[in-house]
Amino acid sequence: MISVRDLHKTYRHGGADVHALRGVGLDVGAGQVVALTGRSGAGKSTLLNVVAGLLRPEQGSVEVDGLELTTARDAELVALRRDTVGVIYQEFALLPLLTAEENVGLPMRIRRQDTRKRDEAVAELLDRVGLTAHARQRPEEMSGGQQQRVAIARALVNRPRVLLADEPTGQLDSETGAQVMELLRQLVEQEGTTAVVATHDPSVADFADAVVHLDDGRVVSPAVGASGDGYRGTHAGEQTDGDPADDLQHDVGAGGPDGRDQPGAGVPRHRRT
Ligand SMILES: Nc1ncnc2c1ncn2[C@@H]1O[C@H](COP(=O)(O)OP(=O)(O)OP(=O)(O)O)[C@@H](O)[C@H]1O
């Protein structure tokens, strides 16, 4: 579903080059949930933005749902963001003057979908994220956890095949963050959505099938143990022969030996009980 090879992205900042990604490889199989960990500045947001079709890398290949993004036309990237990818941000990014239900319905309005269908989909999603009673409230009238649940509902309303979340628990206390992650996990599992969740919160990895750890723009060996007890999925970036160079290109998640998606291959879903 997502296949990244030898990805390089450099920003030009104050006359100097900032190498945000230095040869990143990543495979995420259909329906898989991958946690992208790494400290601040490691390159997580940059990688998510490239996969979302928002940033063009200068080297490498990025395939999302069959589309090679590095050679795609702008119109194809716009269509990808509208039809295939849902995005969740740390700061929720809700429109302040719209109510919860209006925010959730916005992606369907942009796609000019039938009003009745839209109302039904919005009501259903608000119910699933437990916010039916808050449908008419604006973001400022809701708690951080409620706002992030609105943002999750909005990201899922078009039933995207891919969900990208950038620090979705970053503004939340740990208990609320865990609840939001649990909800996100349930929703993507029910929908069969492929998800990549960038975070520097190691406990988020407990909700993922696999963990990919970025350090200074490179994929390094798997983040072992995540928060210490929960993570038992197949490790992303598992080493083959110990050669660190392999990590840069190594298939992680459910990618097959040739790097093509093999949904579910060898990846036991990590289900919380
Ligand atoms: N627009 C930009 N212009 C210049 N440099 C940038 C830009 N965006 C990111 N960078 C730099 O690229 C590197 C990777 O940043 P990125 O935001 O991808 O990391 P991150 O792992 O998401 O960090 P955080 O967890 O703090 O969001 C950092 O050194 C950052 O300063």
Tab-separated table of C-alpha atoms and ligand atoms in Angstrom:
chain	number	residue	atom	x	y	z
A	1	MET	CA	0.000	0.000	0.000
A	2	ILE	CA	2.880	2.343	0.882
A	3	SER	CA	6.326	1.674	-0.503
A	4	VAL	CA	9.195	4.102	-0.008
A	5	ARG	CA	12.669	3.567	-1.431
A	6	ASP	CA	15.917	5.465	-0.887
A	7	LEU	CA	14.111	8.676	-0.051
A	8	HIS	CA	16.089	11.885	0.263
A	9	LYS	CA	14.688	15.273	1.201
A	10	THR	CA	16.800	18.339	1.849
A	11	TYR	CA	15.566	21.752	2.962
A	12	ARG	CA	17.493	24.890	2.199
A	13	HIS	CA	17.481	26.999	5.330
A	14	GLY	CA	19.451	30.175	6.032
A	15	GLY	CA	21.918	29.378	3.261
A	16	ALA	CA	22.566	25.861	4.598
A	17	ASP	CA	21.219	22.467	3.572
A	18	VAL	CA	19.205	20.534	6.146
A	19	HIS	CA	19.155	16.845	5.228
A	20	ALA	CA	15.814	15.819	6.693
A	21	LEU	CA	15.676	12.362	5.028
A	22	ARG	CA	18.817	10.500	3.972
A	23	GLY	CA	17.868	7.327	2.146
A	24	VAL	CA	14.731	6.162	3.945
A	25	GLY	CA	13.018	2.904	2.988
A	26	LEU	CA	9.615	1.823	4.264
A	27	ASP	CA	6.880	-0.646	3.355
A	28	VAL	CA	3.445	-0.609	4.912
A	29	GLY	CA	1.077	-3.353	3.856
A	30	ALA	CA	-2.646	-2.833	3.315
A	31	GLY	CA	-4.457	-2.606	6.630
A	32	GLN	CA	-1.275	-2.328	8.641
A	33	VAL	CA	-0.721	0.248	11.382
A	34	VAL	CA	2.862	1.483	11.664
A	35	ALA	CA	4.220	3.775	14.361
A	36	LEU	CA	6.932	6.110	13.116
A	37	THR	CA	9.039	7.000	16.131
A	38	GLY	CA	12.069	9.209	16.613
A	39	ARG	CA	12.985	12.322	18.485
A	40	SER	CA	12.206	15.844	17.399
A	41	GLY	CA	13.893	16.675	14.095
A	42	ALA	CA	14.385	13.021	13.102
A	43	GLY	CA	12.374	13.535	9.913
A	44	LYS	CA	8.979	12.046	10.825
A	45	SER	CA	6.832	14.949	9.622
A	46	THR	CA	8.884	15.283	6.473
A	47	LEU	CA	8.339	11.612	5.650
A	48	LEU	CA	4.595	11.878	6.329
A	49	ASN	CA	4.348	14.991	4.169
A	50	VAL	CA	6.105	13.249	1.295
A	51	VAL	CA	3.779	10.240	1.606
A	52	ALA	CA	0.786	12.622	1.718
A	53	GLY	CA	1.912	14.135	-1.581
A	54	LEU	CA	2.516	17.529	0.039
A	55	LEU	CA	6.297	17.593	-0.408
A	56	ARG	CA	8.330	16.412	-3.341
A	57	PRO	CA	11.598	14.644	-2.497
A	58	GLU	CA	14.698	15.155	-4.611
A	59	GLN	CA	15.583	11.475	-4.767
A	60	GLY	CA	13.942	8.103	-4.289
A	61	SER	CA	10.554	6.610	-4.990
A	62	VAL	CA	7.280	6.728	-3.083
A	63	GLU	CA	4.335	4.610	-4.092
A	64	VAL	CA	0.978	5.085	-2.385
A	65	ASP	CA	-1.986	2.947	-3.392
A	66	GLY	CA	-0.397	2.227	-6.766
A	67	LEU	CA	0.560	5.836	-7.579
A	68	GLU	CA	4.245	6.757	-7.904
A	69	LEU	CA	4.274	10.176	-6.264
A	70	THR	CA	7.684	11.345	-7.428
A	71	THR	CA	6.568	11.381	-11.049
A	72	ALA	CA	2.873	12.118	-10.488
A	73	ARG	CA	1.309	15.275	-11.895
A	74	ASP	CA	0.062	17.905	-9.460
A	75	ALA	CA	-3.545	17.001	-10.294
A	76	GLU	CA	-2.852	13.377	-9.367
A	77	LEU	CA	-1.421	14.469	-6.022
A	78	VAL	CA	-4.482	16.620	-5.378
A	79	ALA	CA	-6.702	13.630	-6.168
A	80	LEU	CA	-4.610	11.431	-3.875
A	81	ARG	CA	-5.069	13.840	-0.980
A	82	ARG	CA	-8.780	14.193	-1.674
A	83	ASP	CA	-9.675	10.566	-2.286
A	84	THR	CA	-7.056	8.266	-0.786
A	85	VAL	CA	-5.309	9.903	2.149
A	86	GLY	CA	-6.717	11.232	5.419
A	87	VAL	CA	-4.483	13.319	7.675
A	88	ILE	CA	-4.543	14.038	11.416
A	89	TYR	CA	-2.319	16.675	12.998
A	90	GLN	CA	-1.096	17.283	16.518
A	91	GLU	CA	-2.874	20.625	16.740
A	92	PHE	CA	-6.161	19.174	15.382
A	93	ALA	CA	-6.367	21.783	12.584
A	94	LEU	CA	-10.130	22.157	12.927
A	95	LEU	CA	-11.822	25.209	11.469
A	96	PRO	CA	-12.699	27.340	14.514
A	97	LEU	CA	-15.953	28.801	13.212
A	98	LEU	CA	-17.433	25.472	12.193
A	99	THR	CA	-19.212	23.098	14.541
A	100	ALA	CA	-17.991	19.550	15.114
A	101	GLU	CA	-20.425	18.181	12.536
A	102	GLU	CA	-19.502	20.856	9.991
A	103	ASN	CA	-15.804	20.132	10.462
A	104	VAL	CA	-16.358	16.408	10.024
A	105	GLY	CA	-18.473	16.957	6.913
A	106	LEU	CA	-16.031	19.330	5.246
A	107	PRO	CA	-14.087	16.751	3.200
A	108	MET	CA	-17.393	15.470	1.786
A	109	ARG	CA	-18.473	19.012	0.934
A	110	ILE	CA	-15.187	19.521	-0.883
A	111	ARG	CA	-15.942	16.388	-2.877
A	112	ARG	CA	-19.440	17.785	-3.520
A	113	GLN	CA	-21.130	14.727	-2.144
A	114	ASP	CA	-24.818	14.488	-1.728
A	115	THR	CA	-26.032	16.365	1.382
A	116	ARG	CA	-28.119	13.498	2.698
A	117	LYS	CA	-25.252	11.032	2.321
A	118	ARG	CA	-22.991	13.527	4.006
A	119	ASP	CA	-25.317	14.043	6.957
A	120	GLU	CA	-25.612	10.288	7.427
A	121	ALA	CA	-21.861	9.717	7.258
A	122	VAL	CA	-21.174	12.587	9.667
A	123	ALA	CA	-23.775	11.372	12.162
A	124	GLU	CA	-22.399	7.846	11.999
A	125	LEU	CA	-18.804	8.932	12.537
A	126	LEU	CA	-19.667	11.311	15.348
A	127	ASP	CA	-21.455	8.417	16.989
A	128	ARG	CA	-18.440	6.149	16.540
A	129	VAL	CA	-16.110	8.691	18.135
A	130	GLY	CA	-18.625	9.265	20.937
A	131	LEU	CA	-19.432	12.890	20.146
A	132	THR	CA	-23.064	12.845	19.035
A	133	ALA	CA	-24.021	15.059	21.970
A	134	HIS	CA	-21.357	17.601	20.947
A	135	ALA	CA	-22.197	17.788	17.238
A	136	ARG	CA	-23.210	21.459	17.362
A	137	GLN	CA	-20.266	22.663	19.437
A	138	ARG	CA	-17.363	24.575	18.001
A	139	PRO	CA	-13.777	23.473	18.675
A	140	GLU	CA	-13.187	26.084	21.391
A	141	GLU	CA	-16.135	24.625	23.288
A	142	MET	CA	-14.556	21.160	23.399
A	143	SER	CA	-11.673	19.556	25.288
A	144	GLY	CA	-8.437	18.618	23.514
A	145	GLY	CA	-9.384	14.940	23.431
A	146	GLN	CA	-12.803	15.773	21.988
A	147	GLN	CA	-11.234	18.024	19.354
A	148	GLN	CA	-8.843	15.282	18.325
A	149	ARG	CA	-11.772	12.872	18.042
A	150	VAL	CA	-13.479	15.369	15.726
A	151	ALA	CA	-10.268	15.517	13.698
A	152	ILE	CA	-10.155	11.711	13.515
A	153	ALA	CA	-13.766	11.610	12.342
A	154	ARG	CA	-13.012	14.259	9.722
A	155	ALA	CA	-9.949	12.350	8.511
A	156	LEU	CA	-12.022	9.183	8.094
A	157	VAL	CA	-15.247	10.602	6.652
A	158	ASN	CA	-14.203	10.017	3.041
A	159	ARG	CA	-13.176	6.468	3.966
A	160	PRO	CA	-9.539	6.992	2.954
A	161	ARG	CA	-7.450	3.926	2.210
A	162	VAL	CA	-4.492	5.543	3.961
A	163	LEU	CA	-4.436	7.499	7.212
A	164	LEU	CA	-1.412	9.596	8.191
A	165	ALA	CA	-1.279	10.976	11.726
A	166	ASP	CA	1.403	13.395	12.884
A	167	GLU	CA	1.752	13.365	16.675
A	168	PRO	CA	-1.996	12.801	17.192
A	169	THR	CA	-1.551	12.625	20.969
A	170	GLY	CA	0.990	15.441	21.225
A	171	GLN	CA	-1.437	17.940	22.799
A	172	LEU	CA	-3.148	15.448	25.065
A	173	ASP	CA	-2.401	14.144	28.543
A	174	SER	CA	-1.269	10.535	28.577
A	175	GLU	CA	-4.619	9.035	29.574
A	176	THR	CA	-6.566	10.982	26.938
A	177	GLY	CA	-3.816	10.222	24.419
A	178	ALA	CA	-4.157	6.489	25.087
A	179	GLN	CA	-7.952	6.704	24.676
A	180	VAL	CA	-7.577	8.569	21.390
A	181	MET	CA	-5.059	6.014	20.115
A	182	GLU	CA	-7.295	3.132	21.151
A	183	LEU	CA	-10.189	4.718	19.243
A	184	LEU	CA	-8.015	5.384	16.222
A	185	ARG	CA	-6.793	1.797	16.275
A	186	GLN	CA	-10.360	0.449	16.446
A	187	LEU	CA	-11.580	2.652	13.614
A	188	VAL	CA	-8.737	1.856	11.221
A	189	GLU	CA	-9.101	-1.831	12.029
A	190	GLN	CA	-12.838	-1.779	11.313
A	191	GLU	CA	-12.274	0.061	8.043
A	192	GLY	CA	-9.162	-1.863	7.001
A	193	THR	CA	-7.336	1.462	6.699
A	194	THR	CA	-3.560	1.523	6.341
A	195	ALA	CA	-2.122	3.925	8.901
A	196	VAL	CA	1.192	5.560	9.724
A	197	VAL	CA	1.329	7.363	13.062
A	198	ALA	CA	4.335	9.600	13.721
A	199	THR	CA	5.122	10.157	17.367
A	200	HIS	CA	7.847	10.673	19.891
A	201	ASP	CA	5.625	9.093	22.505
A	202	PRO	CA	6.892	5.501	22.789
A	203	SER	CA	3.595	4.267	24.242
A	204	VAL	CA	1.840	4.994	20.938
A	205	ALA	CA	3.834	2.113	19.519
A	206	ASP	CA	1.716	-0.207	21.672
A	207	PHE	CA	-1.160	0.423	19.278
A	208	ALA	CA	0.835	-0.402	16.156
A	209	ASP	CA	1.583	-3.602	14.255
A	210	ALA	CA	5.126	-2.451	13.641
A	211	VAL	CA	7.486	0.301	14.676
A	212	VAL	CA	9.836	2.190	12.396
A	213	HIS	CA	12.415	4.281	14.172
A	214	LEU	CA	13.935	7.296	12.472
A	215	ASP	CA	17.122	8.939	13.632
A	216	ASP	CA	18.611	11.921	11.876
A	217	GLY	CA	16.807	11.171	8.627
A	218	ARG	CA	17.558	7.456	8.553
A	219	VAL	CA	15.638	4.337	9.511
A	220	VAL	CA	17.550	2.663	12.301
A	221	SER	CA	17.018	-0.664	13.984
A	222	PRO	CA	13.565	-1.298	15.380
A	223	ALA	CA	12.365	0.513	18.433
A	224	VAL	CA	12.533	-2.390	20.818
A	225	GLY	CA	9.828	-2.888	23.354
A	226	ALA	CA	8.216	0.491	22.767
A	227	SER	CA	6.923	1.393	26.200
A	228	GLY	CA	8.493	-1.736	27.597
A	229	ASP	CA	5.634	-4.174	27.748
A	230	GLY	CA	2.991	-3.839	25.113
A	231	TYR	CA	4.514	-4.136	21.703
A	232	ARG	CA	4.472	-7.620	20.282
A	233	GLY	CA	3.905	-7.125	16.581
A	234	THR	CA	6.415	-7.964	13.905
A	235	HIS	CA	9.178	-5.472	14.240
A	236	ALA	CA	9.615	-3.051	11.459
A	237	GLY	CA	13.092	-2.811	10.094
A	238	GLU	CA	14.088	-6.159	11.520
A	239	GLN	CA	17.653	-6.715	10.549
A	240	THR	CA	18.658	-9.451	8.186
A	241	ASP	CA	22.380	-9.792	8.534
A	242	GLY	CA	23.311	-6.995	10.821
A	243	ASP	CA	24.613	-4.717	8.106
A	244	PRO	CA	23.377	-1.248	9.062
A	245	ALA	CA	23.281	-0.304	5.393
A	246	ASP	CA	20.440	-2.785	4.975
A	247	ASP	CA	18.294	-0.760	7.319
A	248	LEU	CA	18.167	2.064	4.878
A	249	GLN	CA	16.538	-0.086	2.260
A	250	HIS	CA	15.132	-2.789	4.407
A	251	ASP	CA	11.523	-3.734	3.966
A	252	VAL	CA	9.557	-3.070	7.042
A	253	GLY	CA	6.060	-4.064	7.869
A	254	ALA	CA	4.344	-6.363	5.414
A	255	GLY	CA	6.425	-5.783	2.315
A	256	GLY	CA	7.383	-8.929	0.503
A	257	PRO	CA	10.895	-9.836	-0.582
A	258	ASP	CA	10.517	-7.823	-3.727
A	259	GLY	CA	9.134	-4.872	-1.852
A	260	ARG	CA	5.574	-5.261	-3.162
A	261	ASP	CA	2.656	-5.171	-0.818
A	262	GLN	CA	1.607	-8.486	0.544
A	263	PRO	CA	-1.285	-7.636	2.771
A	264	GLY	CA	-0.907	-9.290	6.093
A	265	ALA	CA	2.068	-11.394	5.048
A	266	GLY	CA	3.902	-12.440	8.150
A	267	VAL	CA	2.456	-9.631	10.191
A	268	PRO	CA	0.359	-10.771	13.093
A	269	ARG	CA	-2.087	-8.013	13.904
A	270	HIS	CA	-1.498	-6.673	17.327
A	271	ARG	CA	-4.882	-6.606	18.943
A	272	ARG	CA	-5.458	-5.162	22.317
A	273	THR	CA	-7.764	-7.051	24.554
B	1	LIG	N1	10.363	23.870	6.078
B	1	LIG	C1	11.559	23.569	6.574
B	1	LIG	N2	12.643	24.342	6.276
B	1	LIG	C2	13.858	24.028	6.758
B	1	LIG	N3	14.123	22.958	7.547
B	1	LIG	C3	13.085	22.176	7.886
B	1	LIG	C4	11.761	22.436	7.414
B	1	LIG	N4	10.935	21.481	7.911
B	1	LIG	C5	11.712	20.661	8.653
B	1	LIG	N5	13.004	21.080	8.639
B	1	LIG	C6	14.139	20.413	9.301
B	1	LIG	O1	14.191	19.085	8.837
B	1	LIG	C7	14.529	18.198	9.897
B	1	LIG	C8	13.424	17.170	10.065
B	1	LIG	O2	12.257	17.846	10.524
B	1	LIG	P1	10.867	17.089	10.756
B	1	LIG	O3	9.854	18.143	11.105
B	1	LIG	O4	10.583	16.217	9.610
B	1	LIG	O5	11.199	16.208	12.036
B	1	LIG	P2	10.208	15.504	13.070
B	1	LIG	O6	10.825	14.195	13.409
B	1	LIG	O7	8.841	15.489	12.541
B	1	LIG	O8	10.292	16.478	14.312
B	1	LIG	P3	9.114	16.890	15.356
B	1	LIG	O9	8.851	15.653	16.147
B	1	LIG	O10	9.745	17.984	16.159
B	1	LIG	O11	7.948	17.350	14.550
B	1	LIG	C9	14.758	19.072	11.133
B	1	LIG	O12	16.132	19.341	11.223
B	1	LIG	C10	13.980	20.328	10.799
B	1	LIG	O13	14.554	21.446	11.446
